[in-house]
PDB file of C-alpha atoms in Angstrom:
ATOM      1  CA  MET A   1      83.687  99.184 117.425  1.00  0.00           C
ATOM      2  CA  ARG A   2      87.149  97.705 117.981  1.00  0.00           C
ATOM      3  CA  GLU A   3      90.168  99.628 119.194  1.00  0.00           C
ATOM      4  CA  LYS A   4      93.659  98.964 117.877  1.00  0.00           C
ATOM      5  CA  VAL A   5      96.669 100.546 119.575  1.00  0.00           C
ATOM      6  CA  LEU A   6      99.953 100.972 117.700  1.00  0.00           C
ATOM      7  CA  LEU A   7     103.095 102.510 119.127  1.00  0.00           C
ATOM      8  CA  LYS A   8     104.308 105.683 117.427  1.00  0.00           C
ATOM      9  CA  GLU A   9     107.880 104.421 117.643  1.00  0.00           C
ATOM     10  CA  HIS A  10     106.899 101.560 115.281  1.00  0.00           C
ATOM     11  CA  TYR A  11     104.699 103.413 112.765  1.00  0.00           C
ATOM     12  CA  SER A  12     104.886 106.943 111.409  1.00  0.00           C
ATOM     13  CA  GLU A  13     101.822 109.097 110.844  1.00  0.00           C
ATOM     14  CA  TRP A  14     102.392 108.735 107.081  1.00  0.00           C
ATOM     15  CA  VAL A  15     102.179 104.934 107.323  1.00  0.00           C
ATOM     16  CA  ILE A  16      99.090 105.019 109.546  1.00  0.00           C
ATOM     17  CA  ARG A  17      97.153 107.552 107.459  1.00  0.00           C
ATOM     18  CA  ASN A  18      97.944 105.887 104.138  1.00  0.00           C
ATOM     19  CA  SER A  19      96.943 102.488 105.502  1.00  0.00           C
ATOM     20  CA  LEU A  20      93.699 103.863 106.904  1.00  0.00           C
ATOM     21  CA  TYR A  21      92.875 105.626 103.645  1.00  0.00           C
ATOM     22  CA  TRP A  22      92.864 102.256 101.859  1.00  0.00           C
ATOM     23  CA  MET A  23      90.797 100.691 104.684  1.00  0.00           C
ATOM     24  CA  THR A  24      87.903 103.080 104.088  1.00  0.00           C
ATOM     25  CA  PRO A  25      86.038 100.769 101.619  1.00  0.00           C
ATOM     26  CA  ILE A  26      86.326  97.896 104.126  1.00  0.00           C
ATOM     27  CA  SER A  27      85.414  99.666 107.363  1.00  0.00           C
ATOM     28  CA  SER A  28      84.764 103.102 108.768  1.00  0.00           C
ATOM     29  CA  TRP A  29      87.478 104.154 111.164  1.00  0.00           C
ATOM     30  CA  LYS A  30      88.473 106.906 113.560  1.00  0.00           C
ATOM     31  CA  LEU A  31      92.038 107.906 114.414  1.00  0.00           C
ATOM     32  CA  GLU A  32      93.132 109.433 117.696  1.00  0.00           C
ATOM     33  CA  GLU A  33      96.515 109.697 119.313  1.00  0.00           C
ATOM     34  CA  ASN A  34      98.219 110.209 122.609  1.00  0.00           C
ATOM     35  CA  SER A  35     101.860 110.992 123.295  1.00  0.00           C
ATOM     36  CA  SER A  36     103.102 107.477 122.546  1.00  0.00           C
ATOM     37  CA  SER A  37     100.400 105.660 120.556  1.00  0.00           C
ATOM     38  CA  TRP A  38      98.003 105.743 117.640  1.00  0.00           C
ATOM     39  CA  LEU A  39      94.481 104.771 118.683  1.00  0.00           C
ATOM     40  CA  ILE A  40      92.453 103.390 115.796  1.00  0.00           C
ATOM     41  CA  PHE A  41      88.787 102.496 116.050  1.00  0.00           C
ATOM     42  CA  PHE A  42      87.307 100.275 113.319  1.00  0.00           C
ATOM     43  CA  GLU A  43      83.553 100.025 112.965  1.00  0.00           C
ATOM     44  CA  ILE A  44      83.769  96.532 111.461  1.00  0.00           C
ATOM     45  CA  THR A  45      85.720  93.847 113.244  1.00  0.00           C
ATOM     46  CA  SER A  46      86.522  90.732 111.281  1.00  0.00           C
ATOM     47  CA  PRO A  47      89.579  88.591 110.511  1.00  0.00           C
ATOM     48  CA  GLU A  48      89.562  89.989 106.953  1.00  0.00           C
ATOM     49  CA  CYS A  49      89.660  93.553 108.295  1.00  0.00           C
ATOM     50  CA  GLU A  50      92.572  92.701 110.628  1.00  0.00           C
ATOM     51  CA  PHE A  51      94.459  90.927 107.836  1.00  0.00           C
ATOM     52  CA  GLU A  52      93.996  93.768 105.360  1.00  0.00           C
ATOM     53  CA  PHE A  53      95.065  96.418 107.855  1.00  0.00           C
ATOM     54  CA  GLY A  54      98.179  94.380 108.735  1.00  0.00           C
ATOM     55  CA  ARG A  55      98.981  93.951 105.063  1.00  0.00           C
ATOM     56  CA  LEU A  56      98.634  97.695 104.426  1.00  0.00           C
ATOM     57  CA  LEU A  57     100.807  98.564 107.440  1.00  0.00           C
ATOM     58  CA  ASN A  58     103.552  96.285 106.114  1.00  0.00           C
ATOM     59  CA  ASP A  59     103.210  97.652 102.598  1.00  0.00           C
ATOM     60  CA  PHE A  60     103.384 101.320 103.582  1.00  0.00           C
ATOM     61  CA  SER A  61     106.210 100.677 106.083  1.00  0.00           C
ATOM     62  CA  LEU A  62     108.240  99.175 103.234  1.00  0.00           C
ATOM     63  CA  ARG A  63     107.353 102.079 100.926  1.00  0.00           C
ATOM     64  CA  GLU A  64     108.494 104.531 103.598  1.00  0.00           C
ATOM     65  CA  LYS A  65     111.864 102.740 103.973  1.00  0.00           C
ATOM     66  CA  LEU A  66     112.386 102.668 100.205  1.00  0.00           C
ATOM     67  CA  HIS A  67     111.467 106.344  99.960  1.00  0.00           C
ATOM     68  CA  HIS A  68     114.126 107.238 102.541  1.00  0.00           C
ATOM     69  CA  GLN A  69     116.761 105.016 100.917  1.00  0.00           C
ATOM     70  CA  THR A  70     116.199 106.324  97.376  1.00  0.00           C
ATOM     71  CA  GLY A  71     115.505 109.996  98.090  1.00  0.00           C
ATOM     72  CA  GLN A  72     118.878 111.345  96.932  1.00  0.00           C
ATOM     73  CA  LEU A  73     118.817 109.240  93.765  1.00  0.00           C
ATOM     74  CA  ARG A  74     115.300 110.425  92.881  1.00  0.00           C
ATOM     75  CA  ASP A  75     116.279 114.055  93.499  1.00  0.00           C
ATOM     76  CA  ALA A  76     119.336 113.643  91.239  1.00  0.00           C
ATOM     77  CA  ILE A  77     117.197 112.141  88.451  1.00  0.00           C
ATOM     78  CA  ILE A  78     114.600 114.906  88.733  1.00  0.00           C
ATOM     79  CA  SER A  79     117.292 117.600  88.664  1.00  0.00           C
ATOM     80  CA  LYS A  80     118.915 116.074  85.584  1.00  0.00           C
ATOM     81  CA  VAL A  81     115.595 115.841  83.735  1.00  0.00           C
ATOM     82  CA  LEU A  82     114.683 119.439  84.619  1.00  0.00           C
ATOM     83  CA  ARG A  83     118.125 120.674  83.510  1.00  0.00           C
ATOM     84  CA  SER A  84     117.705 118.791  80.235  1.00  0.00           C
ATOM     85  CA  ILE A  85     114.291 120.374  79.639  1.00  0.00           C
ATOM     86  CA  ASP A  86     115.632 123.793  80.569  1.00  0.00           C
ATOM     87  CA  ASP A  87     118.551 123.364  78.129  1.00  0.00           C
ATOM     88  CA  ARG A  88     116.163 122.413  75.311  1.00  0.00           C
ATOM     89  CA  LEU A  89     113.977 125.447  75.953  1.00  0.00           C
ATOM     90  CA  ALA A  90     116.928 127.869  76.120  1.00  0.00           C
TER      91      ALA A  90
END
């Protein structure tokens, strides 16, 4: 079993958990934490496992940034659609 340590200041819990969810078909894993770090234990250790986990961390980090940057726009669109539906039903 291989341990990977990631600083909490670099990765949110959302990013870590989503990345690990998609790692499940590749390797079993266990997540622990301390005050400053995420401690991840992978059952399988291989270059492919490392590469895939790195790719998923980058992907979900980008998704998290986009989510924060577009939150107000998405809320405005949802509100407009719901108002439109409400107007049609009234």
